[in-house]
Short mmCIF file of C-alpha atoms and ligand atoms in Angstrom, two decimals:
data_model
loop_
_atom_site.label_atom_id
_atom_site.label_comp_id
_atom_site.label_asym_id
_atom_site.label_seq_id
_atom_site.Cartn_x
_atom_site.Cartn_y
_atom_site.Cartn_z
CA UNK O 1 108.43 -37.02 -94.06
CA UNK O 2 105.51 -38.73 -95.52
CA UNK O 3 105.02 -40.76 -98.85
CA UNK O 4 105.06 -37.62 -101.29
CA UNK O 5 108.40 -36.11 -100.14
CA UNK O 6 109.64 -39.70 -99.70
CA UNK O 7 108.40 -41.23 -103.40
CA UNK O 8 106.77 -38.94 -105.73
CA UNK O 9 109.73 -39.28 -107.81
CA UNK O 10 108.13 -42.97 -107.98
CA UNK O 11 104.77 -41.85 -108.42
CA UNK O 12 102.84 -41.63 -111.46
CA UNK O 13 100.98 -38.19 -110.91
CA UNK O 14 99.64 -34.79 -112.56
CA UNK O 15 102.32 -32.20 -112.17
CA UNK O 16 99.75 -30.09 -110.19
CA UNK O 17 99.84 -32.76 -107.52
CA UNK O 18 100.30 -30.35 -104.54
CA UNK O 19 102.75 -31.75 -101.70
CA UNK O 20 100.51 -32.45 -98.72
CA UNK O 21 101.52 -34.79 -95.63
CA UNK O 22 100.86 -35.31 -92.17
CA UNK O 23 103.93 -37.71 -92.09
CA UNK O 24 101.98 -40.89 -93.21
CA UNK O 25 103.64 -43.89 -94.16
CA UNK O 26 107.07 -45.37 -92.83
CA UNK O 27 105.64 -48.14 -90.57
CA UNK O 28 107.24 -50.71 -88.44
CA UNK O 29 108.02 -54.34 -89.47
CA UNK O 30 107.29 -55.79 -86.54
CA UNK O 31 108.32 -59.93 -86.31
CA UNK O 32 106.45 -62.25 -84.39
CA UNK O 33 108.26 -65.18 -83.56
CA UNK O 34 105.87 -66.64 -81.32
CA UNK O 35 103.01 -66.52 -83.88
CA UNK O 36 105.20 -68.02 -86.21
CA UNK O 37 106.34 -70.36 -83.47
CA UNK O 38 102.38 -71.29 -82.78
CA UNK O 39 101.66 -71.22 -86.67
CA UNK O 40 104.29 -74.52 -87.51
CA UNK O 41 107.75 -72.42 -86.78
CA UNK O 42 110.34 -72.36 -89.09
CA UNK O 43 110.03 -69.03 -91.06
CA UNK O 44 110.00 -65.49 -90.39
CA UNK O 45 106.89 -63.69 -89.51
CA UNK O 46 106.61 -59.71 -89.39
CA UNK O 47 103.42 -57.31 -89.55
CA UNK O 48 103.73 -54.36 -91.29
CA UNK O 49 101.41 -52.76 -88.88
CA UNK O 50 99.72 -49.45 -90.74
CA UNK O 51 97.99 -48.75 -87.79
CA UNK O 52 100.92 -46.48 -86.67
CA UNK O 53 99.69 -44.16 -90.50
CA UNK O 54 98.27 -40.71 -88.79
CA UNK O 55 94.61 -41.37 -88.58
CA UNK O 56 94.96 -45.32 -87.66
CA UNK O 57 95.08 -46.87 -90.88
CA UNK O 58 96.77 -47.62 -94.14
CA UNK O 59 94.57 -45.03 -96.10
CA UNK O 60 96.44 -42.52 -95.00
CA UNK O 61 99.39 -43.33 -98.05
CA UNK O 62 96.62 -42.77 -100.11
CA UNK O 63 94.77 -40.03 -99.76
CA UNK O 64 97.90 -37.58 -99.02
CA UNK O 65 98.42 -38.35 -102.58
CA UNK O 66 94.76 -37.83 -103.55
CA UNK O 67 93.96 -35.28 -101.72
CA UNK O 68 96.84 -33.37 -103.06
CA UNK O 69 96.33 -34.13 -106.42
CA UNK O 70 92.55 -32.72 -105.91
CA UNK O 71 93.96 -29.58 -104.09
CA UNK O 72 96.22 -29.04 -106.90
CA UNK O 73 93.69 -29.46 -109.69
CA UNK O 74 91.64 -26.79 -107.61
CA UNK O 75 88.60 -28.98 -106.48
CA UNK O 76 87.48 -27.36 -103.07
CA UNK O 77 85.49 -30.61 -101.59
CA UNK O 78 86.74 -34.29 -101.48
CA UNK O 79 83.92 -37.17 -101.33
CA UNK O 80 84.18 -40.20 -100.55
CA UNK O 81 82.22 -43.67 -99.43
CA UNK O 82 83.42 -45.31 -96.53
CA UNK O 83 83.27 -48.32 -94.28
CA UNK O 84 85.17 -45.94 -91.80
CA UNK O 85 88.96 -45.40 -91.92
CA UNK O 86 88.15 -43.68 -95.59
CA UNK O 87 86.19 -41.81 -93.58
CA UNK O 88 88.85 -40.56 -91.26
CA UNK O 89 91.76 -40.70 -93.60
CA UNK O 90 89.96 -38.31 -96.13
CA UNK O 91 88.45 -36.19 -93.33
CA UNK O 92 91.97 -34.95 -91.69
CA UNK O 93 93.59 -34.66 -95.26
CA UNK O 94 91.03 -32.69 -96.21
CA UNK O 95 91.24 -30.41 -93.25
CA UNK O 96 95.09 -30.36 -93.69
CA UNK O 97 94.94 -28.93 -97.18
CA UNK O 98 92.04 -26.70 -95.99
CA UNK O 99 89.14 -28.36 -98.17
CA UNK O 100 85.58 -29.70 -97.19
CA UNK O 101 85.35 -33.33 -97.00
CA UNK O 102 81.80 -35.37 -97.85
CA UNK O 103 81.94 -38.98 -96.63
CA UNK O 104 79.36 -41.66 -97.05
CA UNK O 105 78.91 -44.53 -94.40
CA UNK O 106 76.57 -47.19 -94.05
CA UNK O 107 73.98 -46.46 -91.71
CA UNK O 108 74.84 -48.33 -88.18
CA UNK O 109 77.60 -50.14 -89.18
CA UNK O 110 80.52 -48.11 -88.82
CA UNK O 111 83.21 -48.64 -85.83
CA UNK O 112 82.95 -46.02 -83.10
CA UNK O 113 86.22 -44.66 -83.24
CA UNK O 114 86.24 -44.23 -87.26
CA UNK O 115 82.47 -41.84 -86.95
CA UNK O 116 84.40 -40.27 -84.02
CA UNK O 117 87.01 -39.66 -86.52
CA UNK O 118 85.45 -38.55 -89.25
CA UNK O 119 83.36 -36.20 -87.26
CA UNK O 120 86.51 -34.60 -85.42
CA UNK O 121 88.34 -33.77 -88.45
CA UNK O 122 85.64 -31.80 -89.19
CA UNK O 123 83.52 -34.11 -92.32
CA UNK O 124 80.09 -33.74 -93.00
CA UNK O 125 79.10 -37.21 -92.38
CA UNK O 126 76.13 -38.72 -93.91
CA UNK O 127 74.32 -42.17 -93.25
CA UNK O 128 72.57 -43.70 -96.30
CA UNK O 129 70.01 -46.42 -95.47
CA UNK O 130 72.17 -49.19 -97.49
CA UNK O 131 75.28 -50.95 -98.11
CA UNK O 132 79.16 -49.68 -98.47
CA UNK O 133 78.06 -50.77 -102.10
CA UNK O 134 75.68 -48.69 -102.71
CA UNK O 135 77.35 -45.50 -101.11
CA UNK O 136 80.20 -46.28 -103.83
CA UNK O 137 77.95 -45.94 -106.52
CA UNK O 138 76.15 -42.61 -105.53
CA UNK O 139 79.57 -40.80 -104.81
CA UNK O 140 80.72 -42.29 -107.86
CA UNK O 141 77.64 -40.46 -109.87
CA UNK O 142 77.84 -37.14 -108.06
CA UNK O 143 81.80 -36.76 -108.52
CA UNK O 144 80.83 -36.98 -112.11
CA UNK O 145 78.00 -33.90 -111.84
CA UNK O 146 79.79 -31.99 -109.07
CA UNK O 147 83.20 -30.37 -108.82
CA UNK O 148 83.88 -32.35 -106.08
CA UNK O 149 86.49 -34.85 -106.53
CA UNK O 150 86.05 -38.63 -105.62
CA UNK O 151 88.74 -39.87 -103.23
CA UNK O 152 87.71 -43.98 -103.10
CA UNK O 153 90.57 -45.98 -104.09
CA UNK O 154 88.61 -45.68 -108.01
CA UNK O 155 90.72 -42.89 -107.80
CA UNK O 156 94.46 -43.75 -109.67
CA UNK O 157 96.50 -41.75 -106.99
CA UNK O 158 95.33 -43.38 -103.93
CA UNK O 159 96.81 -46.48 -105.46
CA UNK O 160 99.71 -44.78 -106.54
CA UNK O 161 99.90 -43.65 -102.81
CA UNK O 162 99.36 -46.58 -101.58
CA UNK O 163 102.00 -48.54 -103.28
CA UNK O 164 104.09 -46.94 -101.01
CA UNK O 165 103.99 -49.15 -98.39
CA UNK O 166 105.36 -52.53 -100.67
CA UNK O 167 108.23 -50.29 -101.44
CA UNK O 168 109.17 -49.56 -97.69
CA UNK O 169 108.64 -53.68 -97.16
CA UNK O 170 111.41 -53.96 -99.91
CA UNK O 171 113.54 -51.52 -98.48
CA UNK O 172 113.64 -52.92 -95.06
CA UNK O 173 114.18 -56.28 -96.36
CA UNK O 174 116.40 -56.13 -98.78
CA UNK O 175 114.18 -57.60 -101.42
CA UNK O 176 110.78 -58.49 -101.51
CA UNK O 177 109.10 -60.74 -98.57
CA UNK O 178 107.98 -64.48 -100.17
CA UNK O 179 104.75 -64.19 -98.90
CA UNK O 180 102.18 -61.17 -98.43
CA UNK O 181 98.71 -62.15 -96.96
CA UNK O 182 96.40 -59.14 -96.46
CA UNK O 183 92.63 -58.54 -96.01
CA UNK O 184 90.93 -57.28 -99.14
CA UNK O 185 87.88 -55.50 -98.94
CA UNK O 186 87.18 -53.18 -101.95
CA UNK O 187 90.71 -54.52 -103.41
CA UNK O 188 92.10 -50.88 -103.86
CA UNK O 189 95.16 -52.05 -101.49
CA UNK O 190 95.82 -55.51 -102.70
CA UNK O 191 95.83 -53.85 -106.64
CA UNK O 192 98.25 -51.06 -105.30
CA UNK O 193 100.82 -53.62 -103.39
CA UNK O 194 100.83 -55.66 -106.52
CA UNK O 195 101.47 -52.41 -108.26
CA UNK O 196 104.21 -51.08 -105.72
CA UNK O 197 106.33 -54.60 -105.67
CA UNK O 198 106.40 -55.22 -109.57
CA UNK O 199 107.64 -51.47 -109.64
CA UNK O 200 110.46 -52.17 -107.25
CA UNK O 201 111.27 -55.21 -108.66
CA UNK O 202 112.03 -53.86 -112.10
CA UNK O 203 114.29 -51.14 -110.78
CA UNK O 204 115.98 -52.83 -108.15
CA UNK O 205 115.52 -57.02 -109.29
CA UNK O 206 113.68 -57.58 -105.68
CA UNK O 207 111.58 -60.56 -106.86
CA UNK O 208 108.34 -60.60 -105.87
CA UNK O 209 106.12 -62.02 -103.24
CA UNK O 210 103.13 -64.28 -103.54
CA UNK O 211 100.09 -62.62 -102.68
CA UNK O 212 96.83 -64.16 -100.13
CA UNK O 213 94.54 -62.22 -100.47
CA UNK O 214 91.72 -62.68 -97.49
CA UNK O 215 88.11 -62.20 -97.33
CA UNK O 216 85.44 -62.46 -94.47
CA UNK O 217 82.91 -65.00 -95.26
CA UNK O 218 80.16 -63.45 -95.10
CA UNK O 219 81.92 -60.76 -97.96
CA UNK O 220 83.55 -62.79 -100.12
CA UNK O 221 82.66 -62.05 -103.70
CA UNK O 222 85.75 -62.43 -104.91
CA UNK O 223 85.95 -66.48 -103.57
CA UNK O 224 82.35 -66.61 -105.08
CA UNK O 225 82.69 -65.36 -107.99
CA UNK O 226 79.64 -63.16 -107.25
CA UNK O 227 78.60 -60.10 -105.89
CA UNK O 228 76.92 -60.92 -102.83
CA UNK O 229 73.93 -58.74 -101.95
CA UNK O 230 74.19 -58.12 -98.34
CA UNK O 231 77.62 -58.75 -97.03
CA UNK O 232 77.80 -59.56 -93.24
CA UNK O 233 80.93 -59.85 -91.08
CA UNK O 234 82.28 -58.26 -87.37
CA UNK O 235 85.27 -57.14 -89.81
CA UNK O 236 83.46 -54.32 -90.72
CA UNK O 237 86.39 -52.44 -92.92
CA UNK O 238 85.92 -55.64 -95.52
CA UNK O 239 81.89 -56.10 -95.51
CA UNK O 240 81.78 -55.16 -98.42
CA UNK O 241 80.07 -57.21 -101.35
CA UNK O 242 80.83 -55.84 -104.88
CA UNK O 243 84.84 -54.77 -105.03
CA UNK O 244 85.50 -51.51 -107.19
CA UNK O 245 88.96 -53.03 -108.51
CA UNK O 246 87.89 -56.88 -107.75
CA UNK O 247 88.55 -57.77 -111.46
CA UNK O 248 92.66 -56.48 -110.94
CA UNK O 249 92.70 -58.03 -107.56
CA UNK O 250 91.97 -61.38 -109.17
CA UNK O 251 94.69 -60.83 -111.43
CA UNK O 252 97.37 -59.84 -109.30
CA UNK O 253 96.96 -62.66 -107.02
CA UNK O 254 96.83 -64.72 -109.97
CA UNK O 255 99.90 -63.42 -111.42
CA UNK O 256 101.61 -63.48 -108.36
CA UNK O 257 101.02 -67.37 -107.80
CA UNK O 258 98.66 -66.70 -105.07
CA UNK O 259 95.05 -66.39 -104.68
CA UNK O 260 92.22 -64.60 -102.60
CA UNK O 261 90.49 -67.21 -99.56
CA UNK O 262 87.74 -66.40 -97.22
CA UNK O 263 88.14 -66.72 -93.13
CA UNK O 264 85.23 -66.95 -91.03
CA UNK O 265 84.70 -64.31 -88.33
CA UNK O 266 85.66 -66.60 -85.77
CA UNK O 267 88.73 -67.40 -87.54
CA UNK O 268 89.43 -63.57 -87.77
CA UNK O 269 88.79 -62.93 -84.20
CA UNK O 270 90.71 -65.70 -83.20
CA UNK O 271 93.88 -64.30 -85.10
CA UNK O 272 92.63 -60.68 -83.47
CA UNK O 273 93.23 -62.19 -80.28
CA UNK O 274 96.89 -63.64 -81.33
CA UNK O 275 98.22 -60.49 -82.41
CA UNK O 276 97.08 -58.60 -79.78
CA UNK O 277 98.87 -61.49 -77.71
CA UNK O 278 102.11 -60.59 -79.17
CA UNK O 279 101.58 -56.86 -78.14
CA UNK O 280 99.96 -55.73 -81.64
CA UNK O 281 96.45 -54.89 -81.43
CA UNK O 282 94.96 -54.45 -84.78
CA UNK O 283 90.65 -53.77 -85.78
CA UNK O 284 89.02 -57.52 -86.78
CA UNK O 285 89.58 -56.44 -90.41
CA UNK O 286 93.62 -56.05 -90.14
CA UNK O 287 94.00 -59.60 -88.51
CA UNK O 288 91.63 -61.40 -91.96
CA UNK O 289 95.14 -61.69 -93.58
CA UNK O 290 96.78 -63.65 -91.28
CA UNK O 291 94.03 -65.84 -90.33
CA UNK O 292 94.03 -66.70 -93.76
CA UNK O 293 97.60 -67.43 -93.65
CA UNK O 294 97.14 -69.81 -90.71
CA UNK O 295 94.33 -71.82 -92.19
CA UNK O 296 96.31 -71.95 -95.77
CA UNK O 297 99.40 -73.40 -93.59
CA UNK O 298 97.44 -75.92 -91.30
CA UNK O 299 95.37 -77.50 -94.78
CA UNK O 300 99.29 -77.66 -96.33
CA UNK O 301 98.20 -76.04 -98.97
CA UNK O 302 101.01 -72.83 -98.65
CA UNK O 303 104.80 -74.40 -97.57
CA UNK O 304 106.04 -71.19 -95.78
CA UNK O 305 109.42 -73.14 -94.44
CA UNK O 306 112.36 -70.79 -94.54
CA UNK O 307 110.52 -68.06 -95.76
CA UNK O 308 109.72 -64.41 -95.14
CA UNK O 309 106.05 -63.77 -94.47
CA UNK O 310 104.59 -59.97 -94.33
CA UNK O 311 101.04 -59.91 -93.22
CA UNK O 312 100.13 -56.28 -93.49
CA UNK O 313 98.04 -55.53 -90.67
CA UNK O 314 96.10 -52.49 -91.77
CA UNK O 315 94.37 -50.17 -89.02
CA UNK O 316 94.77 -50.45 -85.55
CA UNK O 317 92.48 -51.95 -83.09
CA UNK O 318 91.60 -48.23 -80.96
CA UNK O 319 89.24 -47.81 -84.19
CA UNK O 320 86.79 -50.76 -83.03
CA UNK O 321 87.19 -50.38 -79.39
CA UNK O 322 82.94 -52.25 -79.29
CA UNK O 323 84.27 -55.34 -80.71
CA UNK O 324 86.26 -55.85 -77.67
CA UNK O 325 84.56 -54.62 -75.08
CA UNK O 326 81.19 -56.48 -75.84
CA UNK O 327 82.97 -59.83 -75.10
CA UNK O 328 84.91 -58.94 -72.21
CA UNK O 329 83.77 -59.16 -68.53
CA UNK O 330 83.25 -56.01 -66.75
CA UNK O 331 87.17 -55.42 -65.25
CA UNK O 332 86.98 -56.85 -61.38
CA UNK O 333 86.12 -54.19 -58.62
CA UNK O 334 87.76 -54.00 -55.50
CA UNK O 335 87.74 -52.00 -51.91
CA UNK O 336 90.51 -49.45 -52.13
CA UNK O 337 92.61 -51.21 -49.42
CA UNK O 338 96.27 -53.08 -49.49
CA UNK O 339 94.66 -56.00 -48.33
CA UNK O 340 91.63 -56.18 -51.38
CA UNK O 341 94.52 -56.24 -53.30
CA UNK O 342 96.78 -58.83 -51.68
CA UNK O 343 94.00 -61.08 -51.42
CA UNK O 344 93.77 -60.79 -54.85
CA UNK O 345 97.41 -60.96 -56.14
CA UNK O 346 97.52 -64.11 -53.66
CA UNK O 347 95.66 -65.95 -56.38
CA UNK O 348 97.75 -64.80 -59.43
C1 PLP A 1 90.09 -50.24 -96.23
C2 PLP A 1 90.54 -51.30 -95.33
C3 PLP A 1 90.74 -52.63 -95.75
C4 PLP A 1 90.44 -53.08 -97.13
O1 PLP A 1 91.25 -52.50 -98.12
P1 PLP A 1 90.76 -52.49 -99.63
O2 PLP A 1 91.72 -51.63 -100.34
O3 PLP A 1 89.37 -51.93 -99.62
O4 PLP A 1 90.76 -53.90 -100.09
C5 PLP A 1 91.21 -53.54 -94.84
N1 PLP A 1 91.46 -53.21 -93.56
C6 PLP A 1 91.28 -51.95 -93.11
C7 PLP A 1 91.57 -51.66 -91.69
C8 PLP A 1 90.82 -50.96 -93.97
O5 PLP A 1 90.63 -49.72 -93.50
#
């Protein structure tokens, strides 16, 4: 079942909104308890790991809903910009519901496995000399002089999709987690969890979690307080320097008691590392949250003692295979003989 059978009941949505699914959503909690362990110990740690969603990544809630709100309303193309896993995500929904999908990427700086993506799903896939910034704005303008219908998380049912996932948290919880840390990028997801808890709350008195928001460095507009011209970071899903809905992600951390931080790319490779450590391999971008909850922990400024922490780890790390593999050393080669092999398991 994916999020429309499961919530559109929950969903704020056209009544044309055609049911479309390719069993999205419904992703594993999974605890760490040695990360917590290395991190100070004494609370519960889980990932909400949306890399398990259909094409790799969280987007997925979304653009089922979308994309079947488009379908439904007739519109025979989907566009999109896309630092990737928008890409992908709108690319296979598209296919599903048997439309054309247009998707705008920065020129060289997409992850391999999200162009692969994109590509097999069948997307016409076009490089603009520029920024994820300044794709946004030209699919923005030709949505509004072409039947085509703009699937970027400007669009109200991606977030309505997307809320989704804060629901499920609840649900397999009990109530709502004390802490959610998550990367934010163009701030569609961090506006829709917001969105998604304060909804469960009121209908089933859940409380509600502080939000940490977290930023790469070199993209951090929203620490800033500026757009930054050319955003920079190895987490390429968040290099992004001018949010769409950074005004609402402001607010909800705000309102939530939280705030939005910055973690250097070391930082987030670091945590990349850790995860994948405790058997959850995640893309640079998915492990910014949680290296922002370390670094808010270590400086004492977030007390996370007997508390539930959810760090939503949002697309998993088969999308960026290159970030890997360019630090690693070439795997060891060996004769194809017993005794190559016990000399080497001698030493281990
Ligand atoms: C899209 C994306 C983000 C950022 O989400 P926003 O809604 O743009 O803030 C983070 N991580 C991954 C893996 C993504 O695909």
């Amino acid at each position: 079942m994916g999020v429309l059978e499961r919530y559109r009941s929950w969903m704020d949505l056209p009544a044309h909104t055609e049911m479309l699914s390719l069993s999205e959503g419904d992703t594993p909690l999974i605890e760490l308890p040695r990360l917590a362990e290395a991190l100070g110990g004494g609370f519960t740690l889980y990932s909400k790991y949306e890399g398990m969603n259909p094409t790799g990544s969280f987007k997925d809630r979304g653009m089922a809903v979308a994309v079947g709100e488009a379908k439904g309303r007739g519109a025979k193309a989907v566009i999109c910009a896309s630092t990737g896993n928008t890409a992908g995500s709108a690319a296979a929904y598209a296919a599903r519901a048997g439309m054309k999908a247009i998707v705008l990427i920065p020129e060289g700086k997409v992850a391999a496995g999200k162009l692969a993506g994109a590509v097999a799903y069948g997307a016409q896939v076009i490089q603009i000399e520029g920024s994820f910034d300044q794709a946004l704005e030209l699919v923005v303008e030709i949505s509004e002089r072409q039947p085509i219908a703009l699937v970027n998380s400007l669009n109200p049912y991606r977030l309505e999709g997307q809320k989704t996932a804060a629901f499920e948290i609840c649900e397999a919880l009990g109530g709502a987690p004390d802490v959610l840390c998550l990367p934010v990028g163009n701030a569609g997801n961090i506006t829709a969890y917001w969105m998604g808890f304060r909804q469960y709350d009121k209908l089933q008195g859940s409380g509600l979690p502080i939000l940490l928001g977290v930023q790469a460095e070199g993209a951090a507009p929203l620490v800033l307080g500026r757009r930054v011209e050319d955003p920079e970071t190895v987490a390429t899903a968040i290099r992004i320097g001018k949010p769409a809905r950074g005004e609402q992600a402001l607010q909800a951390a705000e309102e939530s008691g939280g705030r939005i931080i910055a973690a250097s790319d070391e930082e987030i490779l670091t945590m990349q590392k850790r995860l994948a450590g405790e058997g959850v391999w995640v893309e640079p971008a998915s492990a910014a949250g949680l290296a922002g909850l370390a670094k808010e922990i270590q400086a004492g400024r977030l007390d996370v003692r007997g508390k539930r922490v959810v760090a939503v780890c949002t697309g998993h790390g088969l999308k960026d295979p290159d970030v890997v593999t360019s630090w690693m050393r070439t795997p060891q080669v060996i004769a194809p003989t017993l005794a190559a092999l016990e000399a080497l398991m001698v030493k281990c």
